[in-house]
XYZ file of C-alpha atoms in Angstrom:
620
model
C 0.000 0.000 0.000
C 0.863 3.331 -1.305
C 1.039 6.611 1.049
C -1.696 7.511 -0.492
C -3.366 5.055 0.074
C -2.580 5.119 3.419
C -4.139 8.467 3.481
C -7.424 7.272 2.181
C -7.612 4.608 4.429
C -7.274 7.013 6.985
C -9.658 9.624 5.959
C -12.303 6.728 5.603
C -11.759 5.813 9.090
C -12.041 9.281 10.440
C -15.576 9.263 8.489
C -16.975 6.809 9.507
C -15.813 7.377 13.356
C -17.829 10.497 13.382
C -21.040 9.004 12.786
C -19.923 6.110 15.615
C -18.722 9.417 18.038
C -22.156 10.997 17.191
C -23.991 7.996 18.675
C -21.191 7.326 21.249
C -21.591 10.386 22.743
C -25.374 10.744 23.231
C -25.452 7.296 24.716
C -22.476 7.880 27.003
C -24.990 11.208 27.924
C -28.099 9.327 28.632
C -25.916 6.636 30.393
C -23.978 8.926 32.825
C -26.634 10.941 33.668
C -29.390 8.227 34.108
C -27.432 4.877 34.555
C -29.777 3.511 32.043
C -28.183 1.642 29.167
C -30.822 2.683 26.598
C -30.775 -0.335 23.560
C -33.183 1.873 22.092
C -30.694 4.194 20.567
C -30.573 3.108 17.371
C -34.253 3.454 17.026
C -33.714 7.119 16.949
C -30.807 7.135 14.261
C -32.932 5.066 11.882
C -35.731 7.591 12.718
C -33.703 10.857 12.610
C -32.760 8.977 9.096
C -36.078 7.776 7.996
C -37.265 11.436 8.756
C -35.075 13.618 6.813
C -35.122 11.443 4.103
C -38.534 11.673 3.526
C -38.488 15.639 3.605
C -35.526 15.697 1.507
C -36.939 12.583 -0.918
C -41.127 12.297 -0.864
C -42.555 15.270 0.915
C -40.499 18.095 -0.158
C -38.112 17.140 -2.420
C -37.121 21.006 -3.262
C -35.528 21.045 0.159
C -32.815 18.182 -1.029
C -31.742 21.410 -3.691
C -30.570 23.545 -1.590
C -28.152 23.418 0.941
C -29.681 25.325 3.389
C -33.260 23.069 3.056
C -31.166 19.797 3.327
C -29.799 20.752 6.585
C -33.090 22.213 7.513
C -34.193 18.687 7.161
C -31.414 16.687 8.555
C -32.308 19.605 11.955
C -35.577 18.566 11.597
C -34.796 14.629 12.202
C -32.192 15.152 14.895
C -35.233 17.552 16.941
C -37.518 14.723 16.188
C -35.742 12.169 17.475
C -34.617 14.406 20.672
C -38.211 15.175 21.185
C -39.465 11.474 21.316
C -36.429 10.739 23.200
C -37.891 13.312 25.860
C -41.304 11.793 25.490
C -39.621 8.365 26.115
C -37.635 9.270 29.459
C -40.960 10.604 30.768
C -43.273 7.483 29.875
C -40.155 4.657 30.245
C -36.868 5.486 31.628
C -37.798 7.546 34.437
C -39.337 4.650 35.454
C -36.804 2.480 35.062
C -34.115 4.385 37.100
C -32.834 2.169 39.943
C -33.498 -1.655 38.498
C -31.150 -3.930 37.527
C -29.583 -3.082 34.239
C -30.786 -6.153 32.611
C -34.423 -4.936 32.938
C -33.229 -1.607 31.458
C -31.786 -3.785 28.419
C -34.933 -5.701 27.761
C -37.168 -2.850 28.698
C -35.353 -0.435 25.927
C -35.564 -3.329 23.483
C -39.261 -3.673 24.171
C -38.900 0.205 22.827
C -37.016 -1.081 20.159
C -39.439 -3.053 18.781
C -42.630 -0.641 19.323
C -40.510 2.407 17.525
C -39.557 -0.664 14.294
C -43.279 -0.926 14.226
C -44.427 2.684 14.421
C -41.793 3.846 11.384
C -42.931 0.433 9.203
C -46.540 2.046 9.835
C -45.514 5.887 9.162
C -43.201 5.568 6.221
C -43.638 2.039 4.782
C -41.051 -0.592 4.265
C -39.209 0.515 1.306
C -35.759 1.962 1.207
C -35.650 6.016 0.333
C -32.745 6.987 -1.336
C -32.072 10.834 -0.581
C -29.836 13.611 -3.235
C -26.267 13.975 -2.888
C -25.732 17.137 -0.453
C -25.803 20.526 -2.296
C -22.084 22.313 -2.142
C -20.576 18.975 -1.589
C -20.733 16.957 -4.231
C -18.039 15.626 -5.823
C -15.061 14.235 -4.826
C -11.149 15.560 -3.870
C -7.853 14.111 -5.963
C -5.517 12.281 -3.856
C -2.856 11.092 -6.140
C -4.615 8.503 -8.531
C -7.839 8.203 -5.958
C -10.592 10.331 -5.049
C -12.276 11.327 -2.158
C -16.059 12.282 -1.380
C -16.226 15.644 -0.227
C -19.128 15.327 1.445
C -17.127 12.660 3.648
C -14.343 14.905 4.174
C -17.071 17.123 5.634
C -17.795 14.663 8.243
C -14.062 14.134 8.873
C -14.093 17.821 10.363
C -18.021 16.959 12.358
C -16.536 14.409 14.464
C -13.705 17.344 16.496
C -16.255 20.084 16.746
C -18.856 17.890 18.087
C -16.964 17.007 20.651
C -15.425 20.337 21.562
C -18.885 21.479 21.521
C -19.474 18.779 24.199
C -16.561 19.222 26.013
C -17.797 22.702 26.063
C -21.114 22.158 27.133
C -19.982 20.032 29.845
C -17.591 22.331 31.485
C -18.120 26.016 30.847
C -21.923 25.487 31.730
C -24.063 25.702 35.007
C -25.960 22.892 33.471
C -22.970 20.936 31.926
C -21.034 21.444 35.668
C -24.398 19.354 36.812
C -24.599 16.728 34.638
C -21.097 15.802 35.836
C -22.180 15.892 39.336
C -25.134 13.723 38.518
C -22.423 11.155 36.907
C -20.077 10.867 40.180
C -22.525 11.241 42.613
C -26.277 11.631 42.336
C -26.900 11.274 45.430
C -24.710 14.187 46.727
C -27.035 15.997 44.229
C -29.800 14.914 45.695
C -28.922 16.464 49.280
C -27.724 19.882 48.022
C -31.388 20.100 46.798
C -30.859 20.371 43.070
C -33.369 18.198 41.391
C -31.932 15.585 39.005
C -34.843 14.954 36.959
C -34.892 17.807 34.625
C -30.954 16.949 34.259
C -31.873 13.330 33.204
C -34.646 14.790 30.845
C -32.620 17.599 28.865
C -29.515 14.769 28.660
C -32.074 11.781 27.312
C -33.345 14.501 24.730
C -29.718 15.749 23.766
C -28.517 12.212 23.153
C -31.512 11.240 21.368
C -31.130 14.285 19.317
C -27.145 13.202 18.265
C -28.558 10.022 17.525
C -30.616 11.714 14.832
C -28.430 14.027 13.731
C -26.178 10.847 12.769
C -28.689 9.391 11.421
C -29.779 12.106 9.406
C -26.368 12.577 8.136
C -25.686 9.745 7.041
C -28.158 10.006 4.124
C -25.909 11.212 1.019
C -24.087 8.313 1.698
C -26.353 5.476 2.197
C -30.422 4.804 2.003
C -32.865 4.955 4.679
C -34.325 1.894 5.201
C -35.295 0.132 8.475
C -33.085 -2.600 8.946
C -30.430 0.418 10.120
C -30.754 0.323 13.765
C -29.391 -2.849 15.421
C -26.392 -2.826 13.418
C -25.404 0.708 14.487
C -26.261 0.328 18.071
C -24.348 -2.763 18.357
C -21.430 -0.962 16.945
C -22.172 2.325 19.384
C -22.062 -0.026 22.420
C -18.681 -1.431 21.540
C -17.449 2.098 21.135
C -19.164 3.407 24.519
C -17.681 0.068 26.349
C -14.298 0.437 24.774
C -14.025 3.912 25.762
C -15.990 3.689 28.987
C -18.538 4.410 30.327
C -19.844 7.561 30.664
C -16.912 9.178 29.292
C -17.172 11.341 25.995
C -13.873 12.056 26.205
C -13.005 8.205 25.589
C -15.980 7.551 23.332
C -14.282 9.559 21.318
C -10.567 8.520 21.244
C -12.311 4.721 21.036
C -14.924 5.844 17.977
C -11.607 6.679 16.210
C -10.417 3.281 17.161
C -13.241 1.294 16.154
C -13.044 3.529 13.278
C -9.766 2.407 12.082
C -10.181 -1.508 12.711
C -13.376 -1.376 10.701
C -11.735 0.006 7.805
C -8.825 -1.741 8.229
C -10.729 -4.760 8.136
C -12.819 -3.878 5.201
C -9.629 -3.394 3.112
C -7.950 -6.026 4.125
C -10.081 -8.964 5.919
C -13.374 -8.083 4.360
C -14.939 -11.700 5.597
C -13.605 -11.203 9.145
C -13.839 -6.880 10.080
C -17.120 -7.735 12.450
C -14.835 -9.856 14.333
C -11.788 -7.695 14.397
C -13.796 -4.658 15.810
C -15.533 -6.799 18.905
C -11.848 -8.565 19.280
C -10.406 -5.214 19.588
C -13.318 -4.490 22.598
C -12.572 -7.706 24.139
C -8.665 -7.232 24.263
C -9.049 -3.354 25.365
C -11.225 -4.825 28.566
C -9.075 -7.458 29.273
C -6.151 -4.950 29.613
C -8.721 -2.300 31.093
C -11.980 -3.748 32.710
C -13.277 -0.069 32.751
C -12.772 1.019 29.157
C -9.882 3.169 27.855
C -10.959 6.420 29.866
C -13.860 4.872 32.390
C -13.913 4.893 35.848
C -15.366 2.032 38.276
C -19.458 1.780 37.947
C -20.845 1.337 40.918
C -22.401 -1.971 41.984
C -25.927 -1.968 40.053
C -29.404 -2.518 41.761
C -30.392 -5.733 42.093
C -33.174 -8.239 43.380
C -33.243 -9.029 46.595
C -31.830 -12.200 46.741
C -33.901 -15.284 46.911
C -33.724 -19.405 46.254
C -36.048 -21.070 44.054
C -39.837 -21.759 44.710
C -42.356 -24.534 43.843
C -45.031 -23.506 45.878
C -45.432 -21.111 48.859
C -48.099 -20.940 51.487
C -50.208 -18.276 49.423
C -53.505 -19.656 47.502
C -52.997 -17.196 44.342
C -48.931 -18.319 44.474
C -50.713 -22.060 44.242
C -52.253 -21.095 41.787
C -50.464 -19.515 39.812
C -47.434 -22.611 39.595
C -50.259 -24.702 38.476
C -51.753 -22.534 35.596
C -47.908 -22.935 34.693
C -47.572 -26.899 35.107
C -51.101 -26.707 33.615
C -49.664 -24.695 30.204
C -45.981 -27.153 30.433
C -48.494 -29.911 30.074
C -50.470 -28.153 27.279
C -47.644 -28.355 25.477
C -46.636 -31.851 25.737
C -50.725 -32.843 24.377
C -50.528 -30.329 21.857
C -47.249 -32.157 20.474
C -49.079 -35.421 20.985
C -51.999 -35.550 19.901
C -52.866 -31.784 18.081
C -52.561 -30.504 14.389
C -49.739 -29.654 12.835
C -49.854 -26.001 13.207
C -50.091 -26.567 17.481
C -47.488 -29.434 17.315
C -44.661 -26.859 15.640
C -45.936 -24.548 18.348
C -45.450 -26.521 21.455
C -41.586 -27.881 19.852
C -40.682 -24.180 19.647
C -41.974 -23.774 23.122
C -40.550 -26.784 24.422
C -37.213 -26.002 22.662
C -37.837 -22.254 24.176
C -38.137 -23.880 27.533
C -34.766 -25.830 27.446
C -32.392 -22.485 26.057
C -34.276 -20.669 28.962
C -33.511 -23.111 31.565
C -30.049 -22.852 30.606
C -29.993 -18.856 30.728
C -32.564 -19.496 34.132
C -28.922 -21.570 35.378
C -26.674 -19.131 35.617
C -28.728 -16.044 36.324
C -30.350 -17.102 39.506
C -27.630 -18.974 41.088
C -24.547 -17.222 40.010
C -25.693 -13.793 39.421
C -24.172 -13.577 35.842
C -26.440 -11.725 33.351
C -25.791 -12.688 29.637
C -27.371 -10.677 26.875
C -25.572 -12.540 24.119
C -27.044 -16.287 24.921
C -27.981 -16.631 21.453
C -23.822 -17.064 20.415
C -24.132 -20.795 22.290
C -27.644 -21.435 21.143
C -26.086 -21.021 17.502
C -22.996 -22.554 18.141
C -24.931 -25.630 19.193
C -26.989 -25.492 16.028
C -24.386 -25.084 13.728
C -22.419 -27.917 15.266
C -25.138 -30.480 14.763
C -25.685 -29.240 11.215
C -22.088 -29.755 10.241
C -21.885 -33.215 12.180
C -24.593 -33.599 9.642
C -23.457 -32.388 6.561
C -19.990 -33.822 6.811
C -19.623 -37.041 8.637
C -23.144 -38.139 9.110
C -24.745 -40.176 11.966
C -27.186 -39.765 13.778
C -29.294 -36.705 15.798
C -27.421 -37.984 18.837
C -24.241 -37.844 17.631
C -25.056 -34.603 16.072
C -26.297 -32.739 19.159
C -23.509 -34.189 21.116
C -20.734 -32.358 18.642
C -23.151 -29.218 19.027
C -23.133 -29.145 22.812
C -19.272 -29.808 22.454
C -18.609 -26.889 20.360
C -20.353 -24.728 22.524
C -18.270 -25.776 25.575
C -15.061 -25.179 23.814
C -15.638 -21.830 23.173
C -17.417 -21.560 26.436
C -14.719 -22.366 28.025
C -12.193 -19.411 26.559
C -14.820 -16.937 26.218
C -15.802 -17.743 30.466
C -12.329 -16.400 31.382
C -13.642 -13.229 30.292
C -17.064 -13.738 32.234
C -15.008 -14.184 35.720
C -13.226 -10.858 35.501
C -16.591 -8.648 34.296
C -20.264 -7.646 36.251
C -22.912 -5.461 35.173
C -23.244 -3.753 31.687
C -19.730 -4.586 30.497
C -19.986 -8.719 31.208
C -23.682 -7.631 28.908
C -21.868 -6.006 26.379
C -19.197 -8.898 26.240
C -21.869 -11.686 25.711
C -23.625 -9.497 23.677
C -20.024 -8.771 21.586
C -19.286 -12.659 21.215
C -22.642 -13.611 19.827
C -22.238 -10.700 17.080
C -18.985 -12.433 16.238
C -20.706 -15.684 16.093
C -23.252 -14.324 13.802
C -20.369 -12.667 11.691
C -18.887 -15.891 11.680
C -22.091 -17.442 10.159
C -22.941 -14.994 7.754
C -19.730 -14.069 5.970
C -17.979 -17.892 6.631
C -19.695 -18.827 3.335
C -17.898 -22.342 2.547
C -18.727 -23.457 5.592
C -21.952 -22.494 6.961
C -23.502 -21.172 3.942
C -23.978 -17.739 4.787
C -27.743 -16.084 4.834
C -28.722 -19.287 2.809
C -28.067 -21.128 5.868
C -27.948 -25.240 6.297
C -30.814 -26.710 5.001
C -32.023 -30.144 4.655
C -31.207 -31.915 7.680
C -33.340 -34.723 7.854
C -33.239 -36.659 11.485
C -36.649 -35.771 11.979
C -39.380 -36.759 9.202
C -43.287 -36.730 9.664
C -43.010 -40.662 11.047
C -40.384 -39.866 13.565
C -41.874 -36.427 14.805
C -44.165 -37.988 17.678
C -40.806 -39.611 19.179
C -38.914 -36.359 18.684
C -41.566 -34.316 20.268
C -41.957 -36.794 23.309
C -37.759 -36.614 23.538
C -37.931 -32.812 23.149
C -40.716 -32.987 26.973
C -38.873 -35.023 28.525
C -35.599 -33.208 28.248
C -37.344 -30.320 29.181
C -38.689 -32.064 32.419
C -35.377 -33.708 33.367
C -34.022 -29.839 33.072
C -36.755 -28.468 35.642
C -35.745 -31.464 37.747
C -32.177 -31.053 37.719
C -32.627 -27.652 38.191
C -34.681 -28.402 41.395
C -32.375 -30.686 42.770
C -29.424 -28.409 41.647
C -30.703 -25.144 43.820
C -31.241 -27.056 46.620
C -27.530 -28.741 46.404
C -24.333 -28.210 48.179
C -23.203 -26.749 44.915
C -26.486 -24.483 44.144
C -26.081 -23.267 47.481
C -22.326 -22.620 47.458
C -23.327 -20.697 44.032
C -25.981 -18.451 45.677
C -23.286 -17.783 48.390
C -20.969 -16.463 46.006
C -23.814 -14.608 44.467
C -24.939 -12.827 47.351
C -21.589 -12.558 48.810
C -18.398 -13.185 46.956
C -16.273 -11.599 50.000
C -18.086 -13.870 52.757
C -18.119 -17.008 50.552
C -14.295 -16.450 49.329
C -13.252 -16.068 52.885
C -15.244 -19.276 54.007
C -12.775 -20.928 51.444
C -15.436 -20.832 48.003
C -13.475 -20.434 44.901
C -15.552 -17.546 43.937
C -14.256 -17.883 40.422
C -14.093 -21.226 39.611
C -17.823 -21.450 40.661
C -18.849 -18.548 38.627
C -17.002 -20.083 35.707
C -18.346 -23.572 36.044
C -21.856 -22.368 36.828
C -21.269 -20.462 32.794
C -20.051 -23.741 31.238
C -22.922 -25.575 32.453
C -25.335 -22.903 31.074
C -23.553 -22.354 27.530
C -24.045 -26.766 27.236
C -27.727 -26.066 27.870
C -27.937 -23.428 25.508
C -26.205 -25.678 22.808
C -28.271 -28.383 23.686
C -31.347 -26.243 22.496
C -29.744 -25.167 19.483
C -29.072 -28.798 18.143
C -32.147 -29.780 19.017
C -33.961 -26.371 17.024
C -32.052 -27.694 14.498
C -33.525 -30.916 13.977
C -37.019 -29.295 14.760
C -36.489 -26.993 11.628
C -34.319 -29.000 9.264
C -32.067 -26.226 9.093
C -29.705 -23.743 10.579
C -29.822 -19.735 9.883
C -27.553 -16.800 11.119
C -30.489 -15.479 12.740
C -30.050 -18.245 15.328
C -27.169 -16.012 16.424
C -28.999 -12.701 16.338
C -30.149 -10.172 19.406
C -33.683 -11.265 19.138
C -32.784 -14.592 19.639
C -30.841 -13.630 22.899
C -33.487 -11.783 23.858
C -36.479 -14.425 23.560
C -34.036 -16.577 26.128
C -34.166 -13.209 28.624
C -37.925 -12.680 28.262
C -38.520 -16.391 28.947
C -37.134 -16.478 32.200
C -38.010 -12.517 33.131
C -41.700 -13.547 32.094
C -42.248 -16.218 34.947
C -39.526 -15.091 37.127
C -35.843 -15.397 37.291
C -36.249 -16.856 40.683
C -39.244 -19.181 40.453
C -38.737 -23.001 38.776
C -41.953 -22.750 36.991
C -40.881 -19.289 35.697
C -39.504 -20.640 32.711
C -42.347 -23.204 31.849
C -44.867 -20.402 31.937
C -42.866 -17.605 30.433
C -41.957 -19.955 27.558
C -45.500 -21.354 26.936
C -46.959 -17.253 26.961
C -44.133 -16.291 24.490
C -44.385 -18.785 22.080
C -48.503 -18.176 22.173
C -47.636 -14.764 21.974
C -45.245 -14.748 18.835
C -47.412 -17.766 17.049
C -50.664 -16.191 17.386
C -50.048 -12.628 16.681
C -47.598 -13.487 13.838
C -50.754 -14.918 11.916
C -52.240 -12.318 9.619
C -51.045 -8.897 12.328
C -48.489 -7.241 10.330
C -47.320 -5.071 13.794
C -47.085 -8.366 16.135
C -43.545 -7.118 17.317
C -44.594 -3.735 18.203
C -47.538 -5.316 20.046
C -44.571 -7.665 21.867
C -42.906 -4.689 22.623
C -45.361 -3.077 24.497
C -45.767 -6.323 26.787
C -42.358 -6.310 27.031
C -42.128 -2.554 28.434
C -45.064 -2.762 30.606
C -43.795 -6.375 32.056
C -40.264 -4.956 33.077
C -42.161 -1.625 34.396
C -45.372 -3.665 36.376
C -43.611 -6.982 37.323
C -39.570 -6.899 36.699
C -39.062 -10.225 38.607
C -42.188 -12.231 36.609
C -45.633 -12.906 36.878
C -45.012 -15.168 39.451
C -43.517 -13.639 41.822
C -46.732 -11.085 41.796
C -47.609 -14.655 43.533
C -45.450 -13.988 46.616
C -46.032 -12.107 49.971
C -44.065 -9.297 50.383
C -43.670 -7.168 53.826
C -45.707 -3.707 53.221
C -43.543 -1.150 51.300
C -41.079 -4.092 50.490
C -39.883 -3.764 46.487
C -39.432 -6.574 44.281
C-alpha cells in the first residue's frame, strides 16, 4: 500500500468514526446521567434517518436542492428524534431508574421493537434513497484516488462535536451538573438540586445526536429500516471500549473502532465484524473499565432469593399450576394436536430448554448474559455440520453441538469471571455478534444467509418420538434444576452470588464457581440449538442474532428469574404470543414490545412472583 493510500484509508476511518462518536456520545450522555443503558438508541438514528429522508426525498423534495433546506431537514430529524427521546424518558426510563440493568436492556428493546413498528406504519417498508448534499458533491484528488467531499465534511463533524461537548460540559451551570449527577447523584440529591430535569434535557440531547447521525448519514447510504441494530451494536462497543460515561473516551475509542473497521474492510473483508468486537474484548481485558472509564458502581439488584415450587399463598398455588397446567399443554398439543399446534409446542418446548439454561446461571450465580444466542447457535451449527460432513445420527449430532459450545465456552468464560454489570452484557452481547459474523460471511462453511438446510433426522413418522424426547428433556431440566438449587453446589453458588467476600473467605473459589456455573449454562444453551435444528431441518444466522438472545431473557423474566416454573410459563406465553399474533397482524412485534415494556415496568421479577407475599412497602 501506497502513502496515499494510506491516506485514504485514513480519511475513511475518520468518516466513519464520526457518525460512531455521534452515537457514542449521546449514549455515554443518557448513560452517565441516568445509569440507564438505553438499547433503544438506534431506534432514533434510523428515525432521525427515515425522517429527513422523507423531507428531503417524498414530501419536499425542493428542500434536497438547496443546501440550506437539506440541513433544515437533517435539523428537523435530529429535533424529532430528541423530542421522542424526551417523550420516552418521561413514559419509560424515568421509570426504570434504579433496576437492575438487565431490565433496562430488555425494557429499551421492548422500545425497540414498538418504535420498528411505528416507522414500518408511518413511512412504509421501502428503502428512500435521498440527493447527494448541495455544495458537496463531488469528490477531492488524492494522487490517482478520489475522495467524497461530502465525507471529508464529516471528517471535520466528528472534532467540533466534541469540543462542543466538552464545552457544554464544562463552561456550563448545566454541563457542571450533569457531571455531578455522573459521580454522585446522590450528593445531588442532598444539596437540593433536582436531578430529573438533568436526566430529561440529557435523554433529549442524546436522542437528538442520535438523529443528527442518522440524518447525516443520508448522502451516503439509504434509509431503510433494517439500520438500527447494526449501528447500536457498533455504538455499544465504542461506549464500552471507551468507557462508560466518558465522551472524552468515546471519542478517542470511535476513532479506534473507526480504524479496525476500515482496516478490516480493506484487508479482511470476511472477518472486520470480528476484528472490531476482538479489539473491545482485548481493550477490557487490559482495562476492565474502558480506555478512559472509571469504576461503575455496583448496580441494583433483586433481593436475593432461592427457588420456589409452591409457597403458602392460595394465588402463588395457583399460579405454579396454571404454569404446570400450560408445560403440560404443550406436551398434548405435540401429541396428539394438528400440525400447526405441534410446531408450536416444539418451539416452546425447545424455548423452555435455552431458557432453563440462561434461568442456570442467572439465579444462582448472578451472571447476566445478553448474548445467549452465540451458544444457542454454536450448538446449532455444530449439529448441522456433524450432519453435513460425517453423518450419523441426531445424537451424535447434538452431542458435537453441545461440544462446540463448551469449547468456546470455556475461553470466552475467562472473560465472564473478571466482568459484572453492563460490560460482562456487552461482552456476551459482543461474542454472539462475532458468532453471527462468523455465520454470515464464513460462506464455505456455513452457507452464509442461505443457511444449512435439509437436515433430515426428523421426518413426519419420527416427529411424535422427537416431540416426546424434546418434553422429557425439558422435564429432566426443571428437575435437575430443582435438585441443583437445593444442592451443596447451588447453594455454594448463591453464596458467592450474594456474597463473593463472605463465601471467598469461608474458602469458596468464587471464580471457579462462577465459571463452572457459565459452562454448564452455555451446554444447555447448545443443547437447544441442536435440538432447534432438527425441529427446523435447518440452521440460519439469525439463530445467532439479538432477538434470539433476547427471547431466552424474556422467557425467564416472564415467569420469574427466581421461580422453577418461571420458565415453563414464560416460555409457553411467548411462544402463544409470537405464534398467534404473527398470523395475519403485520405489527405483532410492536404489540410484543409493548408487553415487554409494561412487564419490566409492572412486574420486573415475573408474573409469578406477583404470587409472593411481600412485607408492606417491600420492592421486588
Amino acid at each position: 500500500m501506497t502513502l496515499l493510500d494510506s491516506a485514504i484509508q485514513i480519511l475513511n476511518a475518520l468518516s466513519y468514526a464520526s457518525t460512531l462518536f455521534l452515537m457514542a456520545s449521546g449514549l455515554t450522555l443518557i448513560f452517565g446521567v441516568t445509569r440507564i443503558v438505553n438499547f433503544a438508541h438506534g431506534s432514533f438514528f434510523m428515525l432521525g434517518a427515515m425522517l429527513s429522508a422523507h423531507v428531503v426525498s417524498v414530501w419536499l423534495p425542493a428542500w434536497g436542492e438547496s443546501a440550506w433546506g437539506y440541513a433544515g431537514a437533517m435539523l428537523i430529524g435530529a429535533l424529532a428524534s430528541g423530542c421522542l427521546g424526551a417523550l420516552v424518558e418521561l413514559v419509560l426510563l424515568r421509570r426504570m431508574h434504579g433496576v437492575p440493568e438487565l431490565y433496562q436492556l430488555v425494557a429499551t428493546f421492548g422500545l425497540t421493537l414498538v418504535m420498528h413498528d411505528a416507522m414500518l406504519f408511518a413511512f412504509g417498508p421501502d428503502e428512500v434513497f435521498a440527493p447527494r448534499f448541495p455544495g458537496l458533491k463531488g469528490s477531492i484528488e488524492i494522487g490517482e484516488q478520489f475522495f467524497p467531499v461530502y465525507s471529508l465534511g464529516l471528517v471535520a463533524l466528528g472534532p467540533l462535536v466534541w469540543a462542543a461537548l466538552h464545552g457544554l460540559l464544562t463552561r456550563t451551570r448545566w454541563g457542571a451538573q450533569v457531571r455531578a449527577a455522573t459521580a454522585d447523584r446522590g450528593m445531588l440529591d442532598a444539596l437540593g438540586i433536582n436531578p430529573r430535569p438533568l436526566m430529561l434535557g440529557a435523554v433529549a440531547l442524546g436522542c437528538a445526536l442520535a438523529g443528527l447521525a442518522g440524518a447525516l448519514q443520508l448522502p451516503r447510504e439509504p434509509a431503510k429500516l433494517q439500520m438500527d441494530v447494526t449501528i447500536v451494536v457498533e455504538t455499544f462497543v465504542v461506549v464500552v471500549t471507551g468507557g462508560l460515561g466518558s465522551v472524552s473516551g468515546a471519542f478517542f475509542a470511535a476513532l479506534l473502532i473507526g480504524a479496525i473497521h476500515v482496516l478490516g474492510v480493506t484487508f479482511f473483508p470476511q472477518a472486520t465484524l470480528v476484528l472490531v468486537f476482538v479489539t473491545m474484548a482485548l481493550v477490557l481485558i487490559v482495562r476492565p473499565e474502558g480506555l478512559m472509564g472509571s469504576p461503575v458502581g455496583a448496580a441494583p439488584r433483586e433481593k436475593a432469593q432461592i427457588f420456589k415450587v409452591v409457597t403458602e399463598s392460595i394465588e402463588s398455588v395457583a399460579m405454579h399450576s396454571v404454569a404446570f397446567v400450560l408445560w403440560s399443554g404443550m406436551l398434548l398439543a405435540a401429541v396428539f394436536g394438528g400440525e400447526y399446534w405441534r410446531a408450536v409446542a416444539a418451539d416452546a418446548l425447545i424455548l423452555m430448554i435455552f431458557g432453563l439454561s440462561l434461568q442456570w446461571m442467572m439465579a444462582l450465580s448472578g451472571v447476566v448474559s445478553f448474548g445467549h444466542a452465540a451458544f444457542f447457535a454454536l450448538g446449532a451449527y455444530g449439529a448441522a455440520l456433524t450432519h453435513v460432513h460425517i453423518g450419523g445420527g441426531l445424537a451424535l449430532a447434538v452431542v458435537n453441538g453441545c461440544l462446540l459450545a463448551l469449547a468456546v465456552a470455556a475461553v470466552f468464560g475467562a472473560l465472564v469471571v473478571r466482568s459484572s454489570g453492563v460490560y460482562l452484557a456487552m461482552l456476551s452481547l459482543a461474542l454472539a455478534q462475532v458468532v453471527w459474523a462468523g455465520a454470515t460471511q464464513w460462506i464455505g462453511v456455513t452457507g452464509g444467509d442461505n443457511g444449512l438446510i435439509g437436515l433430515d433426522w426428523v421426518n413426519p413418522q419420527s416427529r411424535l418420538a422427537f416431540d416426546l424426547v424434546l418434553a422429557a428433556i425439558a422435564a429432566l431440566g426443571l428437575v435437575a434444576m430443582f435438585i441443583g438449587a437445593r444442592s451443596r453446589l447451588g447453594q455454594a453458588l448463591q453464596a458467592s452470588r450474594d456474597a463473593p467476600l463472605r463465601a471467598a473467605a469461608s474458602g469458596l473459589h468464587v471464580g471457579w464457581l462462577r465459571y463452572g456455573a457459565f459452562l454448564v449454562s452455555a451446554v444447555g444453551a447448545g443443547l437447544a440449538g441442536a435440538l432447534m435444528a432438527a425441529h427446523k431441518g435447518a440452521v440460519f444466522p439469525t439463530a445467532a442474532s439479538v432477538a434470539t438472545s433476547v427471547d431466552a431473557l424474556l422467557v425467564v423474566l416472564l415467569g420469574g428469574v427466581h421461580q422453577l416454573w418461571g420458565v415453563a410459563l414464560g416460555s409457553g406465553v411467548l411462544s402463544l404470543l409470537t405464534a398467534e399474533l404473527g398470523r395475519g397482524f403485520v405489527y405483532w412485534k410492536g404489540a410484543l414490545g409493548v408487553l415487554i415494556m409494561v412487564m419490566m415496568v409492572l412486574a420486573p421479577s415475573g408474573l409469578l412472583s406477583l404470587t409472593l407475599r411481600r412485607p408492606t412497602g417491600a420492592r421486588p
